Coordinates of C-alpha atoms (C1' of nucleotides) in Angstrom, one line a residue:
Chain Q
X604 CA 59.3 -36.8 -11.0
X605 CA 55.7 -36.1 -10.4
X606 CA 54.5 -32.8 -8.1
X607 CA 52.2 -31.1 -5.7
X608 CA 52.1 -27.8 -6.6
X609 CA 49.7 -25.4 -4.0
X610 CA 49.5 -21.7 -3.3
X611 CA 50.1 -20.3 0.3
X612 CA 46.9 -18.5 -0.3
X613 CA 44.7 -19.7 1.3
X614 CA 43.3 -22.8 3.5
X615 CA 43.9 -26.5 2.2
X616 CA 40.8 -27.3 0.1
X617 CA 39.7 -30.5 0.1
X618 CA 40.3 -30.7 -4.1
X619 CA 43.5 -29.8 -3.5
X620 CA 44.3 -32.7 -1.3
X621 CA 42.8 -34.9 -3.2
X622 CA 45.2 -33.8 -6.1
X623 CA 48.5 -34.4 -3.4
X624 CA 46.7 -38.0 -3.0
X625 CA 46.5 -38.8 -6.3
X626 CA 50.4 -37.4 -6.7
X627 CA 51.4 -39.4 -3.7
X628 CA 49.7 -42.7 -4.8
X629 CA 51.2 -42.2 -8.5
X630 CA 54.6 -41.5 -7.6
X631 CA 54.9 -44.5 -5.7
X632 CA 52.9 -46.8 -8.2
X633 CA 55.1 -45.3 -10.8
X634 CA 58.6 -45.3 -8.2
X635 CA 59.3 -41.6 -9.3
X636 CA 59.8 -39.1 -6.3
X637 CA 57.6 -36.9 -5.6
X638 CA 58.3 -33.0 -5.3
X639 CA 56.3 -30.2 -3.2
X640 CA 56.7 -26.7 -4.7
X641 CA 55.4 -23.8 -3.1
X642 CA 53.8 -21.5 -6.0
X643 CA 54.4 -18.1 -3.9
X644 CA 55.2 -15.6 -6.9
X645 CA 52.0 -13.6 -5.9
X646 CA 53.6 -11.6 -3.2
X647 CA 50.7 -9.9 -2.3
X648 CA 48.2 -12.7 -1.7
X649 CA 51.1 -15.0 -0.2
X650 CA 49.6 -15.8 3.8
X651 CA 52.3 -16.3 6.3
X652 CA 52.5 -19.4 7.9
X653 CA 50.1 -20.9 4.8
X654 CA 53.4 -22.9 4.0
X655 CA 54.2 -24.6 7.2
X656 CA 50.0 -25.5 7.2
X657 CA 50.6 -27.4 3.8
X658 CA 53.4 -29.6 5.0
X659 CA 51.4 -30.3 8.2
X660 CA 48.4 -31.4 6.8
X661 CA 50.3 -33.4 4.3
X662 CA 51.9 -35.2 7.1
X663 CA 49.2 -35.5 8.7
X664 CA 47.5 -37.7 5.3
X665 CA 50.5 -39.6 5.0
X666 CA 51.8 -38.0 2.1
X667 CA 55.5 -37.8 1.7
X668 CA 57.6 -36.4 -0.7
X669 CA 61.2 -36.6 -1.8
X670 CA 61.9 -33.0 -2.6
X671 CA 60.5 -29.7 -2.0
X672 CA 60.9 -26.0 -3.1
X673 CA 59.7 -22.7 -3.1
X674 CA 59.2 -21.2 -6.7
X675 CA 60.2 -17.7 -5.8
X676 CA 63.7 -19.2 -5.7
X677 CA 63.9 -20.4 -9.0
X678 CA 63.1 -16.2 -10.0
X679 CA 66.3 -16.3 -11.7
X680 CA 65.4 -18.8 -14.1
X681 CA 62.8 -17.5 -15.0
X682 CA 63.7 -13.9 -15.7
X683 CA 67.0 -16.2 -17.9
X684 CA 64.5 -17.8 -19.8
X685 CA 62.0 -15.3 -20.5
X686 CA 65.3 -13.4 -21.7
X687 CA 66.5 -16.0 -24.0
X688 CA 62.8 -16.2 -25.9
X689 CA 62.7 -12.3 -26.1
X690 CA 66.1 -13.2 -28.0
X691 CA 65.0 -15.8 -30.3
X692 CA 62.2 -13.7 -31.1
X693 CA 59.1 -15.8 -29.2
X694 CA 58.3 -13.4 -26.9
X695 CA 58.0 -9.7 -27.1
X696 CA 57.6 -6.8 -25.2
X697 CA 54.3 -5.3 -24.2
X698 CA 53.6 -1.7 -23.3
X699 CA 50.1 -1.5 -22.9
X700 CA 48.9 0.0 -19.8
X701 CA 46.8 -2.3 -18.0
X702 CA 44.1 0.6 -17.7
X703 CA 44.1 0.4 -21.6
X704 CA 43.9 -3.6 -21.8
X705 CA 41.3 -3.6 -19.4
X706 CA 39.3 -1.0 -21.3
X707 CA 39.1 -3.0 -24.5
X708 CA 38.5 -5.8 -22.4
X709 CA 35.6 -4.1 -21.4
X710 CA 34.3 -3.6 -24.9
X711 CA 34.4 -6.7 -26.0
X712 CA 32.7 -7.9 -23.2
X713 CA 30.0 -5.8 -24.6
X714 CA 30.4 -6.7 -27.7
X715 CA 29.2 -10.7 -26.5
X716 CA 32.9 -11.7 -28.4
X717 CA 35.6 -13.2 -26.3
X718 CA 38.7 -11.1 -25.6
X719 CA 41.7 -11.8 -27.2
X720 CA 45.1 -9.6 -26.6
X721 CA 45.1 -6.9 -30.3
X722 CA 48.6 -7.5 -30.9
X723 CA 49.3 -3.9 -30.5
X724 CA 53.2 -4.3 -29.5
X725 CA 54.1 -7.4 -31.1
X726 CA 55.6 -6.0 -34.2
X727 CA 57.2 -3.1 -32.5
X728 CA 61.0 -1.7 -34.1
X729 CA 63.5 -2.1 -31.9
X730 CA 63.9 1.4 -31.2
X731 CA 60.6 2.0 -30.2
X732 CA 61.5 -1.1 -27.8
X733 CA 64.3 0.6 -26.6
X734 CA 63.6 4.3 -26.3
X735 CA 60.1 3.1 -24.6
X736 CA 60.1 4.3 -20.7
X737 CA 57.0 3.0 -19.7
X738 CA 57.1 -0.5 -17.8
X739 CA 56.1 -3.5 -19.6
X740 CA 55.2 -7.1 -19.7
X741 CA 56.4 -9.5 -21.7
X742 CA 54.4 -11.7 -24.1
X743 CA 54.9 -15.1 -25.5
X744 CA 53.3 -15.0 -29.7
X745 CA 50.6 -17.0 -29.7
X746 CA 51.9 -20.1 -31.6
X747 CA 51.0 -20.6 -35.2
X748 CA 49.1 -24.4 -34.8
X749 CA 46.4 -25.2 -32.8
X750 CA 47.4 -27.6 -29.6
X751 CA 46.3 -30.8 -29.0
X752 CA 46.1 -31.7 -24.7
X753 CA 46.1 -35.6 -24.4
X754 CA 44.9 -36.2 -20.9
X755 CA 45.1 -39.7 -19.1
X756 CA 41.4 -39.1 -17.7
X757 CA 39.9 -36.7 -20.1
X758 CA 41.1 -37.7 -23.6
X759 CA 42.6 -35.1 -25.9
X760 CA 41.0 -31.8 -26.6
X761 CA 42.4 -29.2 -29.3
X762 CA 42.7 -25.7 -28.7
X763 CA 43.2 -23.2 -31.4
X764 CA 46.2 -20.6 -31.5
X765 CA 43.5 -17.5 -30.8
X766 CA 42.5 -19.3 -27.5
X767 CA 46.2 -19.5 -26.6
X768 CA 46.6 -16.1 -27.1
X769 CA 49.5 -14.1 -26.6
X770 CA 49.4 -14.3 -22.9
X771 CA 52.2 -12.6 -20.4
X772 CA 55.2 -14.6 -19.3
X773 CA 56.5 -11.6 -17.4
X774 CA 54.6 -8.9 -15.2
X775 CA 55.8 -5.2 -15.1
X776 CA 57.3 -6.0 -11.7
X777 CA 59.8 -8.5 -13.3
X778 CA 58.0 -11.5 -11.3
X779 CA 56.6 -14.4 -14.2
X780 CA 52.4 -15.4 -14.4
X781 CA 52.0 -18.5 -12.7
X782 CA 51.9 -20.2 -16.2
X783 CA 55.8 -19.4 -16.8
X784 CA 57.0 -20.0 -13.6
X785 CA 54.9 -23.5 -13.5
X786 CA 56.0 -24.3 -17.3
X787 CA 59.9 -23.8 -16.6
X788 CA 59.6 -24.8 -13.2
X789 CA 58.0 -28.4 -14.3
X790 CA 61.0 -28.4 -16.8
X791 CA 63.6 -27.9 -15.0
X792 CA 62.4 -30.3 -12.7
X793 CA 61.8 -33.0 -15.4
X794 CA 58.4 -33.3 -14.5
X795 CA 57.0 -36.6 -15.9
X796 CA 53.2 -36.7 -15.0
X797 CA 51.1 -33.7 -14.0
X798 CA 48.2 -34.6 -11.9
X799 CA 45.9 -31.6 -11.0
X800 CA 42.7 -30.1 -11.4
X801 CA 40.0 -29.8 -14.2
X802 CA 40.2 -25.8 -13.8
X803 CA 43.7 -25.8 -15.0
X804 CA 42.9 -27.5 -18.3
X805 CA 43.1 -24.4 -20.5
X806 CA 46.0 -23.5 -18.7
X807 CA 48.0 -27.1 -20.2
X808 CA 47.8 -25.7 -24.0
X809 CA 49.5 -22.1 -22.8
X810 CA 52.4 -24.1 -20.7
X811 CA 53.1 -26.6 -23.7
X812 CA 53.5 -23.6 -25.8
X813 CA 56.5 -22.5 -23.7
X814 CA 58.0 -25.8 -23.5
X815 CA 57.6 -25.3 -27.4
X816 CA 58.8 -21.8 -27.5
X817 CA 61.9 -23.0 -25.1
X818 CA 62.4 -25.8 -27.2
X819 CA 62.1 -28.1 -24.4
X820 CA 60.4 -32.1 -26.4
X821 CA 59.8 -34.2 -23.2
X822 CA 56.2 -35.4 -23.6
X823 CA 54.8 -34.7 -20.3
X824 CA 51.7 -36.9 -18.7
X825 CA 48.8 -34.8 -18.1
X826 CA 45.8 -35.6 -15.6
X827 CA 43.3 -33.2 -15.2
X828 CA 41.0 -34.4 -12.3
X829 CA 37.5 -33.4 -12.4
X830 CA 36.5 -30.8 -10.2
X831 CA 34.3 -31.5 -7.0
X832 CA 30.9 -29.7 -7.0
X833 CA 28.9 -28.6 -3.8
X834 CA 25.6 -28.8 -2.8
X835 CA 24.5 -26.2 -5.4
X836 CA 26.2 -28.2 -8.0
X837 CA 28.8 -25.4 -8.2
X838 CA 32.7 -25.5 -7.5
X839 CA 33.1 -25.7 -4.1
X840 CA 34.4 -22.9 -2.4
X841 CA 35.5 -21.4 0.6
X842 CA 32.7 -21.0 1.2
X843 CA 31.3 -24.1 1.5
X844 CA 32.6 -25.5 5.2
X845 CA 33.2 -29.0 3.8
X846 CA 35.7 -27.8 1.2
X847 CA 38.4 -26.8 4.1
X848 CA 40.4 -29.8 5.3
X849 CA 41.1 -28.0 8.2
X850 CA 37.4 -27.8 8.7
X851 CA 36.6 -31.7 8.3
X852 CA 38.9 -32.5 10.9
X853 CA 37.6 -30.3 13.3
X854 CA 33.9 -32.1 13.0
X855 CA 35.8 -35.0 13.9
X856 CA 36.1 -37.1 10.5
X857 CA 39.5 -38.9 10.4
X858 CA 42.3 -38.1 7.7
X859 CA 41.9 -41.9 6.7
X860 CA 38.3 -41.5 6.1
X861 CA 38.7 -38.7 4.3
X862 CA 41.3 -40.3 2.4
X863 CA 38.8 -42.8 1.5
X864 CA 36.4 -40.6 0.6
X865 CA 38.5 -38.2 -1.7
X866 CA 39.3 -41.9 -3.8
X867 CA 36.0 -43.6 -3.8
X868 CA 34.6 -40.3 -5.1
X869 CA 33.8 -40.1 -8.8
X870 CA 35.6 -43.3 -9.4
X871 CA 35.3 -47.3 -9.9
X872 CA 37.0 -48.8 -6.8
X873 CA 37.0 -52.4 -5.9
X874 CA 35.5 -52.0 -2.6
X875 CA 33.7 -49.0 -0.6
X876 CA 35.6 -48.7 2.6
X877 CA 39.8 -49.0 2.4
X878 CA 43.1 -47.7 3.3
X879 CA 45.4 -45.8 1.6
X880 CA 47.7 -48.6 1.1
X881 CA 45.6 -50.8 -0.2
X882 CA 44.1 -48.3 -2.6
X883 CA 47.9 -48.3 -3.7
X884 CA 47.5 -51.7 -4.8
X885 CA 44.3 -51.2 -7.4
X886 CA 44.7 -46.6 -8.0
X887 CA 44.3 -45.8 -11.4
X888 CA 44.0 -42.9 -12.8
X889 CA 42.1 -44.2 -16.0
X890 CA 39.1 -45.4 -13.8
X891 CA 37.9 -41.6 -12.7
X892 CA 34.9 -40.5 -14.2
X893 CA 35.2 -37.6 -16.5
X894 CA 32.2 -36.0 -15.1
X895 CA 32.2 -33.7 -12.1
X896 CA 31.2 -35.4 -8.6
X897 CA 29.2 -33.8 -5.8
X898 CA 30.4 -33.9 -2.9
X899 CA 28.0 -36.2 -0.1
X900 CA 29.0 -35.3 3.3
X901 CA 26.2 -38.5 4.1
X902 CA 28.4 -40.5 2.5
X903 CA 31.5 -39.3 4.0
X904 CA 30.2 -39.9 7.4
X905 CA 29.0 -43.4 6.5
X906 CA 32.7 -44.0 5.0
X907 CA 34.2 -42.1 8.9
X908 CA 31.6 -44.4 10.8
X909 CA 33.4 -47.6 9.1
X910 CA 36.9 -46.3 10.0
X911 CA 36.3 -45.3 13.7
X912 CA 34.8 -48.9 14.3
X913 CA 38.7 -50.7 13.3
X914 CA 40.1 -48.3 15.0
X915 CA 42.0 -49.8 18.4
X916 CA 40.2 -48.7 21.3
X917 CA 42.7 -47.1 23.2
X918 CA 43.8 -44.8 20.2
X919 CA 39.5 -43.9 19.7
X920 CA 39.6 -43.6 23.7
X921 CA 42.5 -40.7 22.9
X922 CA 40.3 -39.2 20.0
X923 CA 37.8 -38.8 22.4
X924 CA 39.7 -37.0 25.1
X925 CA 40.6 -40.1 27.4
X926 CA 43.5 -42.8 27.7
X927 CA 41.4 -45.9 28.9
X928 CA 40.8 -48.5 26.6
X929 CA 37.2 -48.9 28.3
X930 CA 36.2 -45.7 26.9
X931 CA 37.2 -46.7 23.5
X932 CA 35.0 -49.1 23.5
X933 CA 32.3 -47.3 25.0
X934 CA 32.9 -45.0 22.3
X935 CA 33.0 -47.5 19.9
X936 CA 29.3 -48.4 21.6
X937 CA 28.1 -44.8 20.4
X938 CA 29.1 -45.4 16.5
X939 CA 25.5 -47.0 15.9
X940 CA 24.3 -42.9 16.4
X941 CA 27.2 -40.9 15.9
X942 CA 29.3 -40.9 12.9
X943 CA 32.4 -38.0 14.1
X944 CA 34.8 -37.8 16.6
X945 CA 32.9 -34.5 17.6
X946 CA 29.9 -36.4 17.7
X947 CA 31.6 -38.9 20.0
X948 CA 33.2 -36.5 22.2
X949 CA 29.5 -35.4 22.7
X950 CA 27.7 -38.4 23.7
X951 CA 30.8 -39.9 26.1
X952 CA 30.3 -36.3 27.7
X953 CA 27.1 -36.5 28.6
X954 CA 27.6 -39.2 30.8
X955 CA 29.9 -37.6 32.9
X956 CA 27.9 -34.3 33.4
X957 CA 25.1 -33.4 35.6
X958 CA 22.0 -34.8 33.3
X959 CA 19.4 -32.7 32.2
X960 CA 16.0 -34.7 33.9
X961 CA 12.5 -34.2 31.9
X962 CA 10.1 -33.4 35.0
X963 CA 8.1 -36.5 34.5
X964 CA 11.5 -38.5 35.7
X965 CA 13.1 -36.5 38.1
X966 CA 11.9 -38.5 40.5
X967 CA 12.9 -41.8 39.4
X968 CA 15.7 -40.2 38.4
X969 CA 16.8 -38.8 42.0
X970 CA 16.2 -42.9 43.4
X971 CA 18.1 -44.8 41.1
X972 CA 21.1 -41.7 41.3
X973 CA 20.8 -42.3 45.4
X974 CA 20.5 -46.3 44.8
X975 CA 23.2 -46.5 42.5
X976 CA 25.8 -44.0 44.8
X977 CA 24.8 -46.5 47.8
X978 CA 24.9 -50.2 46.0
X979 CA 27.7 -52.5 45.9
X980 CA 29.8 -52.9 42.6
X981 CA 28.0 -55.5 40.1
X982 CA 29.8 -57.2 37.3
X983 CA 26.8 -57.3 34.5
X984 CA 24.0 -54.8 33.7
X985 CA 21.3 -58.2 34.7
X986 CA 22.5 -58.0 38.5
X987 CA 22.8 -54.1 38.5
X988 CA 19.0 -53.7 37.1
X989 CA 18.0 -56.4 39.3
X990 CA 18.7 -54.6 42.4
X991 CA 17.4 -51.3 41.4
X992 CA 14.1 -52.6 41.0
X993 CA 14.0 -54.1 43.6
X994 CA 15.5 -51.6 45.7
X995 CA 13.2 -48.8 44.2
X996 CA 10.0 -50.3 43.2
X997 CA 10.5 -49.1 39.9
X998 CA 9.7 -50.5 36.2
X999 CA 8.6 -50.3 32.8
X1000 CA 8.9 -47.1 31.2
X1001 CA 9.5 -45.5 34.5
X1002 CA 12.7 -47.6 35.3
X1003 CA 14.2 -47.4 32.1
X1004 CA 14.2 -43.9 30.8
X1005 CA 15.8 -42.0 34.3
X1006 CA 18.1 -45.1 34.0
X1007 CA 19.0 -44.2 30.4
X1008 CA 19.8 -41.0 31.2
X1009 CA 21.4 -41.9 34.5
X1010 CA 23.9 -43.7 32.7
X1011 CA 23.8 -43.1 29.0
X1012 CA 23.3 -38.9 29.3
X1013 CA 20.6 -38.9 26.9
X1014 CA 16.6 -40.2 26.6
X1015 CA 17.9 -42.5 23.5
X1016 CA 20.9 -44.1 23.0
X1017 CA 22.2 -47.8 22.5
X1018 CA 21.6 -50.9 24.6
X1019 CA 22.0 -50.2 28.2
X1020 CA 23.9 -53.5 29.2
X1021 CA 26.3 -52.8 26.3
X1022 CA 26.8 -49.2 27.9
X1023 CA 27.0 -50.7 31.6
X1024 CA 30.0 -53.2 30.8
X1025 CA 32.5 -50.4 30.3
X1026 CA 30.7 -48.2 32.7
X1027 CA 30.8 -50.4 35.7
X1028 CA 34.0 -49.0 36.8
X1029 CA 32.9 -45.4 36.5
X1030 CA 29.6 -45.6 38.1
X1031 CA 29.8 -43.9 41.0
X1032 CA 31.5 -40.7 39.2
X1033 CA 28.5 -41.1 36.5
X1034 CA 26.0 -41.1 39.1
X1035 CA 27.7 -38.2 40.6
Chain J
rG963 C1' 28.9 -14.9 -25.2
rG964 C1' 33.9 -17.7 -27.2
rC965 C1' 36.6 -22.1 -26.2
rC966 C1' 37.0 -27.0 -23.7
rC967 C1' 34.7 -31.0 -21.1
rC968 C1' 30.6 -33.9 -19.5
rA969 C1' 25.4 -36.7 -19.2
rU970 C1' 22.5 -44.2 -15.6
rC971 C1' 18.0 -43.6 -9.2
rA972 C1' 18.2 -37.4 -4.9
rU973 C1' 23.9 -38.6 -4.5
rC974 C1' 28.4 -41.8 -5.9
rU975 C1' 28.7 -45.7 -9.2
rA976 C1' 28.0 -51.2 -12.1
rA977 C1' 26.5 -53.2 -16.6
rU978 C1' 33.3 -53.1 -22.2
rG979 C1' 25.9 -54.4 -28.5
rG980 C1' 21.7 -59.2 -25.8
rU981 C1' 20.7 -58.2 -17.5
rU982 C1' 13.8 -58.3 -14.6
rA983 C1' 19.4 -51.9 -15.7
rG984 C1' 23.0 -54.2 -10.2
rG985 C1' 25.3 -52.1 -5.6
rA986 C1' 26.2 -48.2 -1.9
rU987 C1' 24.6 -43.6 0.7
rU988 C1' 20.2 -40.9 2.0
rC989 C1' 14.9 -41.4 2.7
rC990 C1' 10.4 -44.4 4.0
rA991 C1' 7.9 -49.0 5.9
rG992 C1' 7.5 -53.6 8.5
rA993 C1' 10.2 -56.8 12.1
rU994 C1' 12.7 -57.4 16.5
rU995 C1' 14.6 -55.2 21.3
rU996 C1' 10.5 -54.7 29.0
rU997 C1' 11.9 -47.4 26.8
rC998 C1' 14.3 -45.0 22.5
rA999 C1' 18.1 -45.6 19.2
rU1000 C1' 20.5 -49.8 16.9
rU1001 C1' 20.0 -54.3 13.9
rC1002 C1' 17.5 -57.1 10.2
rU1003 C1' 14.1 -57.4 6.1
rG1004 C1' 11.7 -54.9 2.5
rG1005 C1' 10.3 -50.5 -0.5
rC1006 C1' 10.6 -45.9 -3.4
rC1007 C1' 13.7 -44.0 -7.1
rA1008 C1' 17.6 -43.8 -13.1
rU1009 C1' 19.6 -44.8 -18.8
rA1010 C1' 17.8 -36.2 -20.5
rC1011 C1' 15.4 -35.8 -25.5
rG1012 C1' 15.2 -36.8 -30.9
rA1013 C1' 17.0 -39.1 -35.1
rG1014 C1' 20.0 -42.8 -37.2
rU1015 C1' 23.4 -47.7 -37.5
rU1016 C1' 21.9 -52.8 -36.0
rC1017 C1' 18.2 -58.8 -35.7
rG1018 C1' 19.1 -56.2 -31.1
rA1019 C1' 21.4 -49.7 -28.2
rA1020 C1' 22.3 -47.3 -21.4
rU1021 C1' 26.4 -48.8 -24.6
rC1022 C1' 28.2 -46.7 -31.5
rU1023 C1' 27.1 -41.9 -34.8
rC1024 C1' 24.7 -37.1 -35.4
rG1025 C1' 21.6 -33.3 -33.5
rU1026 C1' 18.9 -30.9 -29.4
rU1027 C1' 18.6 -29.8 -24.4
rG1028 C1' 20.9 -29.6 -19.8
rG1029 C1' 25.2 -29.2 -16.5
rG1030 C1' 30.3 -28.0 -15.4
rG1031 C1' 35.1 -25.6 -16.2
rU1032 C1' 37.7 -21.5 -18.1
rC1033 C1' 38.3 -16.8 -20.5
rA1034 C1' 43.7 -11.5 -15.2
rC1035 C1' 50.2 -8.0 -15.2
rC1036 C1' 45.6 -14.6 -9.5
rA1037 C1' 47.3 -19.3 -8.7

RNA sequence: GGCCCCAUCAUCUAAUGGUUAGGAUUCCAGAUUUUCAUUCUGGCCAUACGAGUUCGAAUCUCGUUGGGGUCACCA
């Protein structure tokens, strides 16, 4: 069983579907289903309606999954287990006030040396335990050997029992960190492979330490994807627009494009431009680059502009707000400027709206609108020219440019006879 | 700062010890098109640095520098 594992926190970011890709494509590759689980245990930052977002957009990618779940249900679990390794002694119980923690945190944040938890309550006597009101946490000990992460795409890196730490499995509000829940949540599931991002890589060592601690021996798969930088060179963030998925879809770039995009990034492919079911076919996990990749938006709308011209006319014509297969490929016309569906939606506009006339072609402008209202229906652009000029008296420079913005909204734009073959049926509303 | 990871054109990558270091995106120039854009052709641009190992290093080793991630009772 492989899994997707996001936080209703927040919008989709774009590195976390290319995480549910990578999921989706290994769970088939591998014919293991694939499970969704909703990682709500932070009550607080939990956004309504964040849920039903995540399913949508994974629909909407193509990304289906055999089983899904919400982690808050598997609460009683995980208050079992944290129980059981208070038991056996692998855990303890931790009454320092998080004013206190935070304090020493403080200090040795001054001191330039990294913060590691003192130990205070881990050799506490049972009656102190007992007779202690204050709420507490509960602890796992820091194991007693370093721990070695053997990653598909990054190799294996040791960490060293101080960097583990004696972290908290249980808050004071009786609700686990995300590492327990995850860690017996991936076990009882019988997680096989665990495909997610770079950022969670010191988090692996702390998770095998339960399974340890629980005495759970599957070996799990780990793949720890590199994370995707912005402009600055940074994580991207919300604040970067081109990290929301929600936000690349509104410019107008299509979820197959995308898709292409978030696989041909930071990886050796066998061609540039594919679909998701043929990257099926070739995937591997081993061929991602270990280093972090920028994300190129140029390149992204290259990679859209190769998808919207295979796509059947009458479903671009739809994209673009219309339901004639003309207009698809009038649209399809556009693609040698315009590289989004917005960008699209733009141009086809602007043919149908009043036209904004420089005052040098008004003129010529107002003549070939009148001519064109008037003259009989021609069948190619040759004919259609033809009697304009001769009707008008027009040419050169002066002909063409009103023309062009007559009937292709704009001073530049492509050929006009390619434009006027799926025009000719609209002309009179164009010229309107 | 501690720990972990990484390093080929501006960007994404190819070259699994022997290549004029290749391709794509971007950018620029010429060409062509009774306007512009397109298209075509071409061009600019890279092995971070320093030591080894080797007949030979982008490739292996070590160091330096640079970059990124992470250090919560968030996920």
């Amino acid at each position: 069983m492989l899994r997707f594992a996001p936080s209703p926190t927040g919008d989709m970011h774009i590195g976390n579907l290319r995480v549910a890709l990578f999921n989706y494509i290994s769970s088939v590759q591998r014919e293991e289903p694939l499970l969704i689980r909703i990682e709500d245990t932070d009550k607080e930052r939990n956004i309504p309606g964040k849920e039903k977002e995540i399913f949508e957009i994974l629909a909407l990618f193509g990304i289906k999954h055999q089983e899904q779940q919400l982690q808050s249900d598997n609460l009683r679990f995980h208050r079992a287990m944290a129980l059981q390794l208070l038991q056996d002694k692998k855990a303890f119980n931790c009454f320092c006030s998080a004013e206190t923690l935070e304090t020493k945190r403080e200090a040795s944040k001054e001191g330039k040396i990294a913060y590691r938890y003192d130990g205070a309550c881990e050799n506490l006597l049972d009656e102190e335990v007992i007779d202690n009101p204050l709420p507490f946490t509960i602890r796992l000990k820091k194991p007693n050997h370093p721990i070695t992460v053997t990653d598909i795409i990054k190799g294996s890196s040791t960490f060293a029992p101080d960097d583990i730490d004696s972290f908290i499995l249980m808050r004071a509000d009786k609700y686990p960190t995300y590492n327990f829940a995850c860690a017996v949540d991936d076990m009882l599931a019988d997680i096989s492979l665990i495909i997610r991002g770079e950022d969670h890589l010191s988090n692996t060592p702390k998770q095998m330490a339960i399974h340890e601690a629980l005495g759970y021996t599957k070996k799990i798969e780990y793949a720890h994807l590199p994370i995707i930088l912005g402009n600055e060179g940074k994580k991207m963030s919300k604040r970067d627009d081109a990290s929301s998925v929600k936000w690349l879809l509104e410019e107008g770039f299509l979820p197959e494009a995308i898709t292409n995009y978030l696989i041909l990034m930071g990886n050796k492919t066998p061609t540039e431009i594919f679909s998701l079911k043929e990257a099926m076919k070739w995937f591997d996990l081993k061929t991602i680059s270990k280093a972090p990749a920028r994300f190129d938006i140029d390149k992204l709308k290259f990679i859209n502009r190769e998808h919207l011209k295979g796509l059947d006319p009458k479903e671009l014509s739809r994209y673009v707000g219309f339901a004639d297969e003309e207009i698809g490929l009038l649209a399809k016309v556009f693609l040698e400027e315009a590289s989004t569906l917005k960008e699209l939606r733009l141009k086809i506009k602007a043919i149908f709206e009043p036209k904004n006339v420089p005052d040098e072609y008004k003129e010529g402008f107002d003549v070939l609108r009148k001519l064109t209202l008037s003259a009989p229906h021609f069948d190619d652009y040759e004919s259609y020219k033809a009697y304009l000029m001769e009707h008008s008296g027009l040419k050169g420079k002066t002909l063409f440019k009103p023309l062009r913005i007559l009937i292709g909204g704009a001073e530049h734009g492509p050929e006009m006879a390619d434009l006027y073959v799926h025009l000719k049926n609209y002309l009179k509303e164009v010229a309107k």
